[in-house]
C-alpha cells in the first residue's frame, strides 16, 4: 500500500520510474511488477489525480493463479508458489456470493 502511494504521489509515469521507487521496498517481484504496470495506467488510462484512502491494490496474474473446478468442495483455489522450492501449495477460497460471477471472468 505504501509503495503504491509513494509511486503514485511521485508522479512516476513509466515502469522504469516506478521501479526506482518500489525497489527499496521488501516486496515480491510479483507485487513490484504489478505496481510497475498499474501506477502509470492510473494517470494515463484512468486520468487519476489522487488515490482514495481505500483504493484497491491491483496485482498481476504472474505467479498468482486461481484455479476453478466445479468437482471440488471448494471450487476456487489459490496456487501459492514457494520461492526456491520448485513446488506450490493450494489454498481453498470461499467466494463472496455477490461477487461470484466476477471470478468466472
C-alpha positions as MATLAB code, in Angstrom:
seq = 'XXXXXXXXXXXXXXXXXXXXXXXXXXXXXXXXXXXXXXXXXXXXXXXXXXXXXXXXXXXXXXXXXXXXXXXXXXXXXXXXXXXXXXXXXXXXXXXXXXXXXXXXX';
ca = [
       0.000    0.000    0.000;
       2.802    2.429    0.926;
       4.683    1.573   -2.252;
       1.561    2.229   -4.331;
       1.001    5.585   -2.663;
       4.659    6.627   -2.898;
       4.918    5.667   -6.566;
       1.690    7.469   -7.426;
       2.491   10.612   -5.429;
       5.943   10.829   -7.022;
       4.331   11.396  -10.395;
       6.100    8.368  -11.884;
       4.537    7.661  -15.251;
       6.774    4.921  -16.652;
       7.620    1.428  -15.493;
      11.256    2.424  -15.026;
      10.329    5.407  -12.868;
       8.024    3.291  -10.706;
      10.706    0.605  -10.446;
      13.161    3.093   -8.949;
      10.636    3.993   -6.267;
       9.481    0.475   -5.345;
      12.883   -1.260   -5.479;
      13.785   -0.432   -1.846;
      10.513   -1.955   -0.580;
      10.535   -5.533    0.662;
       8.000   -6.803   -1.832;
       7.850   -9.867   -4.015;
       8.810   -9.418   -7.640;
       5.147  -10.088   -8.456;
       3.999   -7.132   -6.359;
       6.666   -4.851   -7.839;
       5.714   -5.902  -11.367;
       2.073   -5.178  -10.606;
       2.946   -1.697   -9.382;
       5.170   -1.025  -12.411;
       2.271   -1.877  -14.703;
      -0.519   -0.259  -12.717;
       0.822    3.089  -11.483;
       1.483    4.527  -14.978;
      -2.029    3.436  -16.005;
      -3.617    5.345  -13.151;
      -2.691    8.668  -14.707;
      -2.660    7.825  -18.412;
      -5.620    5.467  -18.726;
      -7.775    6.411  -15.754;
      -6.749   10.084  -15.541;
      -6.422    9.810  -11.753;
      -5.184   12.860   -9.898;
      -5.286   11.316   -6.418;
      -5.792    7.986   -4.675;
      -8.647    7.387   -2.284;
      -7.663    6.009    1.120;
      -9.357    2.726    0.250;
      -8.047    2.483   -3.337;
      -7.503   -1.210   -4.054;
      -4.060   -2.594   -4.747;
      -4.010   -4.405   -8.069;
      -1.910   -7.497   -8.748;
      -0.911   -9.158  -11.985;
      -1.643  -12.809  -12.537;
       2.062  -13.568  -12.873;
       2.823  -16.099  -10.162;
      -0.672  -15.734   -8.770;
      -3.092  -18.317  -10.009;
      -6.677  -19.086   -9.115;
      -7.953  -22.484  -10.212;
     -11.612  -23.381  -10.589;
     -13.226  -26.797  -10.676;
     -16.872  -27.487  -10.007;
     -15.908  -31.016   -8.924;
     -14.307  -29.891   -5.622;
     -15.972  -28.923   -2.341;
     -14.116  -25.595   -2.612;
     -14.474  -24.793   -6.292;
     -11.897  -21.986   -6.243;
      -8.337  -22.498   -5.001;
      -5.336  -20.184   -4.920;
      -1.996  -21.610   -6.066;
       0.765  -20.262   -3.835;
       4.292  -20.814   -5.174;
       7.081  -21.480   -2.706;
      10.080  -19.470   -3.857;
      13.194  -21.559   -4.356;
      11.392  -24.852   -3.727;
      10.006  -25.508   -7.191;
       6.608  -26.519   -5.867;
       3.435  -24.874   -4.640;
       0.526  -25.471   -2.320;
      -3.149  -24.760   -2.832;
      -5.389  -22.746   -0.526;
      -9.160  -23.194   -0.841;
     -11.074  -19.929   -1.255;
     -14.579  -19.082   -0.165;
     -16.035  -16.701   -2.724;
     -18.430  -13.918   -1.759;
     -21.715  -14.972   -3.440;
     -22.327  -11.389   -4.569;
     -19.002  -11.410   -6.466;
     -19.013  -14.977   -7.735;
     -19.826  -14.007  -11.333;
     -16.700  -11.820  -11.396;
     -14.484  -14.799  -10.563;
     -15.557  -16.655  -13.685;
     -14.174  -13.803  -15.812;
];
